[in-house]
GROMACS .gro file of C-alpha atoms in nm:
model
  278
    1UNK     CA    1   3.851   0.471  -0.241
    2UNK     CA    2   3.632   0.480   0.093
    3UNK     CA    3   3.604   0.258   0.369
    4UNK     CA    4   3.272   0.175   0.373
    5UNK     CA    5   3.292   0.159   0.762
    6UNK     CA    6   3.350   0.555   0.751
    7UNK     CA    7   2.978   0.548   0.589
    8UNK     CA    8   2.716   0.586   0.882
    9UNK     CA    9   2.375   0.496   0.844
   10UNK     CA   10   2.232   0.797   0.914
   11UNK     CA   11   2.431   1.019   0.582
   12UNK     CA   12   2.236   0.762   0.405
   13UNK     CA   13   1.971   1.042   0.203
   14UNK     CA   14   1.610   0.937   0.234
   15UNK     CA   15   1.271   1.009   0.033
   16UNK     CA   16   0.962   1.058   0.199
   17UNK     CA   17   1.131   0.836   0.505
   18UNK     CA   18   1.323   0.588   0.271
   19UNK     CA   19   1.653   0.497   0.273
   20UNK     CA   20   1.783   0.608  -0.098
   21UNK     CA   21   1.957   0.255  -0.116
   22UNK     CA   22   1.884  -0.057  -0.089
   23UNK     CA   23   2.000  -0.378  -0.096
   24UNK     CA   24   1.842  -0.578  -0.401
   25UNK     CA   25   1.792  -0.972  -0.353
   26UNK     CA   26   1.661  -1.112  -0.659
   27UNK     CA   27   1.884  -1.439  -0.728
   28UNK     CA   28   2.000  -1.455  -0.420
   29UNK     CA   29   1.828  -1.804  -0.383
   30UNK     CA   30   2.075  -1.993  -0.138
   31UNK     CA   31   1.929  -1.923   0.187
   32UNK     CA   32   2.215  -1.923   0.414
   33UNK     CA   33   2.432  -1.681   0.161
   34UNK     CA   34   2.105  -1.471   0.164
   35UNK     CA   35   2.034  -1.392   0.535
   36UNK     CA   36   2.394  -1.319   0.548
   37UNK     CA   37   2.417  -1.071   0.264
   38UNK     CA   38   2.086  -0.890   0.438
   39UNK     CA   39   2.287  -0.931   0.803
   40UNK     CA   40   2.591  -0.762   0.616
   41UNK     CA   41   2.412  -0.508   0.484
   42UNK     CA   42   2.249  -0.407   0.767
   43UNK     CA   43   2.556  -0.408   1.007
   44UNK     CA   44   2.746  -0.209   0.757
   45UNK     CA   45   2.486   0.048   0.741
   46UNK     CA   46   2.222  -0.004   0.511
   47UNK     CA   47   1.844   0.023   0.630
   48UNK     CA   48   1.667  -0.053   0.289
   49UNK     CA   49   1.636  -0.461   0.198
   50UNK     CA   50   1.413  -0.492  -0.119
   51UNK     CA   51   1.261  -0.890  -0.190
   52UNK     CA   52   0.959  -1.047  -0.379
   53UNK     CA   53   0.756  -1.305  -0.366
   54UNK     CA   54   0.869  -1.469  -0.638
   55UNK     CA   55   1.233  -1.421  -0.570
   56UNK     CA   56   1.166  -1.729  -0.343
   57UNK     CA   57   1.410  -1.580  -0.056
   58UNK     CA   58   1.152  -1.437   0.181
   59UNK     CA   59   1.234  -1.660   0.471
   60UNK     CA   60   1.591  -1.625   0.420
   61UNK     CA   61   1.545  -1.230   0.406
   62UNK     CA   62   1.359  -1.249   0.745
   63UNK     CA   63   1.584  -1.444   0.868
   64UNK     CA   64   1.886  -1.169   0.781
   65UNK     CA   65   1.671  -0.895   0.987
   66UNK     CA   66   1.647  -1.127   1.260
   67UNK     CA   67   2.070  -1.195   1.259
   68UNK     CA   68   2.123  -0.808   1.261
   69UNK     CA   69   2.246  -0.638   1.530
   70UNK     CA   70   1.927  -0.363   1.417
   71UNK     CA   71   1.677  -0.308   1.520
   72UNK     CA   72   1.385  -0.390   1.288
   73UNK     CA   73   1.229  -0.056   1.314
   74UNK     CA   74   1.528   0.072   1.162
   75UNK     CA   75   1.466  -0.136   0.855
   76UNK     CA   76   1.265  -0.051   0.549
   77UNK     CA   77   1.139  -0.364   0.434
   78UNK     CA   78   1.017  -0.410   0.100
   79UNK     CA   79   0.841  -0.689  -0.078
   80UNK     CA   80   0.608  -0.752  -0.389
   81UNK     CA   81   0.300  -0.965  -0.474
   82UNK     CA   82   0.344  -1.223  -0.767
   83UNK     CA   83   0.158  -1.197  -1.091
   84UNK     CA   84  -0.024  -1.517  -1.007
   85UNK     CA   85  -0.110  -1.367  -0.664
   86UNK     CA   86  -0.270  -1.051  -0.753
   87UNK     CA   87  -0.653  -1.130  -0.755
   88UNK     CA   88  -0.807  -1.011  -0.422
   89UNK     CA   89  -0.788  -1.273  -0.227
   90UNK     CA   90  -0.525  -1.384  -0.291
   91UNK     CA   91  -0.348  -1.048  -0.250
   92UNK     CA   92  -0.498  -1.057   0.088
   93UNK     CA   93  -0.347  -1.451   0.144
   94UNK     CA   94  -0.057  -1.440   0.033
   95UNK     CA   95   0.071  -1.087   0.191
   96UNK     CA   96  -0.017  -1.213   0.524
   97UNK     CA   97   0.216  -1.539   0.404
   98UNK     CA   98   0.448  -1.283   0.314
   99UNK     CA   99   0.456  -1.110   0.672
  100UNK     CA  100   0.496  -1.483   0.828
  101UNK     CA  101   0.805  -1.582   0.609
  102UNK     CA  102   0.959  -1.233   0.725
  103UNK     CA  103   0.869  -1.239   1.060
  104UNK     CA  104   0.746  -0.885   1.079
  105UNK     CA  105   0.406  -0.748   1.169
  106UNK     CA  106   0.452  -0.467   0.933
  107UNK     CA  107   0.575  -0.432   0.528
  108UNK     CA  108   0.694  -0.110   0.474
  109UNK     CA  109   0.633  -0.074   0.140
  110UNK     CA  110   0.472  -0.379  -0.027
  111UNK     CA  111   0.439  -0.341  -0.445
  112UNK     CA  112   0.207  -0.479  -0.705
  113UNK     CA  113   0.529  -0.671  -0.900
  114UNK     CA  114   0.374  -0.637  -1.255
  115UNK     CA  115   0.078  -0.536  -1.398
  116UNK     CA  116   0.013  -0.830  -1.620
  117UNK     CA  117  -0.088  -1.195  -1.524
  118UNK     CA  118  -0.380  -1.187  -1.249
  119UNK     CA  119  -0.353  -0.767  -1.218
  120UNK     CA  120  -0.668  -0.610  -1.252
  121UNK     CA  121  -0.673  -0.306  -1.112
  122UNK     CA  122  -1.048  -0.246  -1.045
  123UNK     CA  123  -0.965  -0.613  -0.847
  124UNK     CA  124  -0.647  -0.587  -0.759
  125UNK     CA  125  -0.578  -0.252  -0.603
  126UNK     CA  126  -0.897  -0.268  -0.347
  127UNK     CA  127  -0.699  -0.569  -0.173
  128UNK     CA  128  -0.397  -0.306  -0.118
  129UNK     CA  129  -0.661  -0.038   0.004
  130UNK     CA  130  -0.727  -0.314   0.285
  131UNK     CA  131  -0.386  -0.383   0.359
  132UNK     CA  132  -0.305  -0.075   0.422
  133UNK     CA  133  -0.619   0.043   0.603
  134UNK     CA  134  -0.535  -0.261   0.869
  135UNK     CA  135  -0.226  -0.151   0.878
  136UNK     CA  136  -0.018  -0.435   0.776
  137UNK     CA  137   0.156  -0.284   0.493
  138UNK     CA  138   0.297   0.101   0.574
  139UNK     CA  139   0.287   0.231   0.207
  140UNK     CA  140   0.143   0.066  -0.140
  141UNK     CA  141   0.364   0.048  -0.421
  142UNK     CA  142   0.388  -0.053  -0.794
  143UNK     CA  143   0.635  -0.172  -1.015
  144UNK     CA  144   0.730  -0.195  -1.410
  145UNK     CA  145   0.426   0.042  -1.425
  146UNK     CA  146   0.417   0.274  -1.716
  147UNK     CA  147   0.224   0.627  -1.710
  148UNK     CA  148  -0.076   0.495  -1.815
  149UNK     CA  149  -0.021   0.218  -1.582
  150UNK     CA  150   0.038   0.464  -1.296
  151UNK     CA  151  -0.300   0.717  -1.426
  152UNK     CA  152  -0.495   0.414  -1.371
  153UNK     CA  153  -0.406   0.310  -1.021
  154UNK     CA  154  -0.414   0.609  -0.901
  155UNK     CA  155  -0.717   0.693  -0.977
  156UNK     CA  156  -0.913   0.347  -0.792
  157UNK     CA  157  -0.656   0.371  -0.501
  158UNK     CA  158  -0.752   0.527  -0.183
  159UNK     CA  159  -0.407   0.484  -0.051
  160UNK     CA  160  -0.141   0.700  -0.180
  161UNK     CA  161   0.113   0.560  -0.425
  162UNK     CA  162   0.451   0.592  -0.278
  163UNK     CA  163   0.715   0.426  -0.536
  164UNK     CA  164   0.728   0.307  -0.883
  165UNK     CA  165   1.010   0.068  -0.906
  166UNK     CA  166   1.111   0.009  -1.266
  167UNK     CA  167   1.432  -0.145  -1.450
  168UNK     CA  168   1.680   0.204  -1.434
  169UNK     CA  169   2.043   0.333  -1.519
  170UNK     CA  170   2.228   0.510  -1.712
  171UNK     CA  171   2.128   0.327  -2.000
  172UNK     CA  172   1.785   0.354  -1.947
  173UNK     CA  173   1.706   0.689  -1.826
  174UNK     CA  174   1.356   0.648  -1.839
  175UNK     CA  175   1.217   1.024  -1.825
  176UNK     CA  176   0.872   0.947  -1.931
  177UNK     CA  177   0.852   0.790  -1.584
  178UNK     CA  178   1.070   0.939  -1.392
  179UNK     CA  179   0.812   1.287  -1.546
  180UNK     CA  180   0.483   1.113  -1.421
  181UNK     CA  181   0.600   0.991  -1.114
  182UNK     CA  182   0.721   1.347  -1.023
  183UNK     CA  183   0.394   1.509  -1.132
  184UNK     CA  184   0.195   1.260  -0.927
  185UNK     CA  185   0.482   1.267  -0.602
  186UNK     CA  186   0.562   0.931  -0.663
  187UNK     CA  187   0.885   0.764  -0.553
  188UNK     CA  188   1.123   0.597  -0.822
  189UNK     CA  189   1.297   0.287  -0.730
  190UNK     CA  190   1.570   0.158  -0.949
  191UNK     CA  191   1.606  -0.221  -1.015
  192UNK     CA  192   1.932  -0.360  -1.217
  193UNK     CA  193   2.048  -0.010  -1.163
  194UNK     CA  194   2.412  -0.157  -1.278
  195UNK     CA  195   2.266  -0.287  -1.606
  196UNK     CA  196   2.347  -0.602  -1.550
  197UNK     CA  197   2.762  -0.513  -1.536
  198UNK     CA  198   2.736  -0.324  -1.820
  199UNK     CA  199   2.770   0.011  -1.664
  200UNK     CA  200   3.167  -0.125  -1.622
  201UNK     CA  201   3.188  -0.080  -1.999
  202UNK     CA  202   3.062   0.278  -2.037
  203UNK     CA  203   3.298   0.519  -2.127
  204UNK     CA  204   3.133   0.822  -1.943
  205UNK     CA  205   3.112   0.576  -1.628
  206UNK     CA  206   3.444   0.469  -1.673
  207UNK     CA  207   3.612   0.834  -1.703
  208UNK     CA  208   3.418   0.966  -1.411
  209UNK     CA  209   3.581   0.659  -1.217
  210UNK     CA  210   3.874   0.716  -1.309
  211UNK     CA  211   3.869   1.092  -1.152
  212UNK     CA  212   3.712   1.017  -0.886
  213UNK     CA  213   3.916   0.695  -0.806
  214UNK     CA  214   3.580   0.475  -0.785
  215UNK     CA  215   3.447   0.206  -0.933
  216UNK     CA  216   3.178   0.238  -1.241
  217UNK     CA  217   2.906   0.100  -0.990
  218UNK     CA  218   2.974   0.376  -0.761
  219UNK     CA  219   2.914   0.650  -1.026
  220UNK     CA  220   2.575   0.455  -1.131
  221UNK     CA  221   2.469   0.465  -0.798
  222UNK     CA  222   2.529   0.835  -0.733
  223UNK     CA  223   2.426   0.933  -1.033
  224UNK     CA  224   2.069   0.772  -0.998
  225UNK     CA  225   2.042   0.920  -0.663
  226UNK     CA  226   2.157   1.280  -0.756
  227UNK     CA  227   1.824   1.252  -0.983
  228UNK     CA  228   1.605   1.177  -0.690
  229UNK     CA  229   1.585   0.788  -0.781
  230UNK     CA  230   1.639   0.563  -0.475
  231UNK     CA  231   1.872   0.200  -0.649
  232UNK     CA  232   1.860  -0.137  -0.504
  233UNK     CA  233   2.151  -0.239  -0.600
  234UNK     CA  234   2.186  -0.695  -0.627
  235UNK     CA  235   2.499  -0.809  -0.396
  236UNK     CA  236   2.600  -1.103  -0.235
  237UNK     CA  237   2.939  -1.056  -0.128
  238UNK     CA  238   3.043  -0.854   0.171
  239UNK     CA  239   3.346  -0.649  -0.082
  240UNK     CA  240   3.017  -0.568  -0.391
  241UNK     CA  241   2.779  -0.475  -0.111
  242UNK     CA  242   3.063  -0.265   0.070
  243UNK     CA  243   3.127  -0.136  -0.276
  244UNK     CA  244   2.800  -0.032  -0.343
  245UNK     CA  245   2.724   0.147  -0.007
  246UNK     CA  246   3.067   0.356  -0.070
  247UNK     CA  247   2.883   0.531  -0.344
  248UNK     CA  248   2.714   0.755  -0.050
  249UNK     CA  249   3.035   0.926  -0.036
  250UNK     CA  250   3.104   0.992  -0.386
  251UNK     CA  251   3.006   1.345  -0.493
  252UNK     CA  252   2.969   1.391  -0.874
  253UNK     CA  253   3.055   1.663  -1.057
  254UNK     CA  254   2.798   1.883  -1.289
  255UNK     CA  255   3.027   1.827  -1.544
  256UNK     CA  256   2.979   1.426  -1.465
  257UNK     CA  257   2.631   1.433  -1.428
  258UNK     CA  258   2.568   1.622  -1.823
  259UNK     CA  259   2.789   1.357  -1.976
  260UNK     CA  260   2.547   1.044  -1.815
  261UNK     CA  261   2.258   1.260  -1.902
  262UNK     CA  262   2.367   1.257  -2.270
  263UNK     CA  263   2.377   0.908  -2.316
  264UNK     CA  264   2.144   0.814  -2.541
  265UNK     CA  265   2.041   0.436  -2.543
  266UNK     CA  266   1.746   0.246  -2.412
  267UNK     CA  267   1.870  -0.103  -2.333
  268UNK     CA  268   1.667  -0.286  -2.117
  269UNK     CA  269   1.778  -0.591  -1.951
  270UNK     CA  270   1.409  -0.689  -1.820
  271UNK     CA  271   1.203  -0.749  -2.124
  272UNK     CA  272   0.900  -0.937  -2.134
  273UNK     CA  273   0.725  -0.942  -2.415
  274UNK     CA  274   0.391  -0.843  -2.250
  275UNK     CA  275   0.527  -0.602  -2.036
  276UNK     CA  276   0.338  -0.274  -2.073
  277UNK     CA  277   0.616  -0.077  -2.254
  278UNK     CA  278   0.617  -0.384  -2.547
   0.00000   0.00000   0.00000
């Protein structure tokens, strides 16, 4: 095993500028534990912090930057607009709330969360145009979009589409997407790229850490970036985000990498029934 204090930030790989991982805060409600996980994370090394509106942690996410002996312009900050936020105006209210509850002038990358509830992309997407052309928001993104989903948007934005972040790992591979976003030169962004834990029962996870002498998340988080897919891996603890930032130094073999590939199971963990994909 690594010390994740031999990790620095800079060996971290990056796509188009971003840090290819991040720290994931859905859940991470309890605002106090939360601006210390993001503090951690950044003092350990990472320079990625992925929230959401409607993870309800904002503040507390701001508040982490603030804590960090970094400097914020180190810091790829991402965020996302709620379904119930994503008529115009209100995408133009409530990302400016979102700026205020971070204390930052500038989202770096700032997604459309779903696009179901108040997404209309004729509506919707002109309000990120606008954002962007003020130059509050660095780069528009969009998440749990499908390749129709994707066609669509880009087609009314101005602004270039930088990421797609979507539910990913080795048991959901998702090449459909992970195709259309590389044919358009569009960023993937793994959520729940652990599966929930379950990548800890996974026999092809489980003998690659064994020969490596790493832990199962490790090898999910390499292997996700060795296909060009940038993971935001959930933590709390200083020892799970520690783990999780020790995957940088974990090299996997080709022979590793073809036995993930040839898994072959699609089970999601984020599942709405009117989620495009359904």
């Amino acid at each position: 095993m690594g010390d994740a204090n031999d990790i620095e930030p800079g060996t971290c790989p990056r796509a188009n500028g971003m840090p290819m991982l991040g720290l994931g805060t859905w859940q991470n409600t309890d605002p106090e534990q939360c601006a210390e996980s993001v503090r951690t994370a950044l003092e350990m090394g990472y320079r990625h912090v992925d929230t959401a509106q409607a993870y309800g942690n904002e503040d507390a996410v701001g508040e982490g930057i603030a804590r960090a002996d970094v400097d914020r312009e180190e810091v790829f900050l991402a965020t996302k607009i709620s379904t119930a936020n994503l008529a115009r105006d209100d995408v133009l209210e409530t990302a400016r709330d979102s700026l205020d509850r971070l204390g930052v002038d500038t989202i770096d990358l700032l997604y459309v969360h779903w696009p179901k509830g108040e997404y209309d992309p004729e509506d919707t997407l002109p309000a990120f145009d606008e954002l962007y052309a003020d130059g509050l928001i660095e780069n528009v993104g969009v998440s749990n979009f499908e390749p129709a989903d994707l066609e669509v948007a880009l087609d009314i934005l101005d602004a270039p589409i930088f990421a797609n972040q979507v539910e990913m790992h080795p048991l959901l591979q998702q090449a459909d997407v992970r195709e259309a976003c590389e044919n358009y030169d569009v960023e993937v962004v793994a959520y729940s790229p652990l599966a929930r834990g379950q990548v800890f029962e996974v026999d092809e996870l489980k003998d690659a850490a064994e020969k490596h002498g790493v832990t199962e998340a490790q090898v999910s988080l390499a292997w996700l970036i060795e296909k060009g897919v940038t993971p935001i891996p959930k933590a709390t603890g200083e020892d799970h985000i520690a783990d999780n930032w020790e995957s940088l130094a974990l090299e996997l073999s080709s022979e590793d990498v073809a036995a993930i590939d040839a898994i072959e199971r699609t089970d999601r963990k984020i599942d709405p029934a009117d989620a495009s994909w359904n």
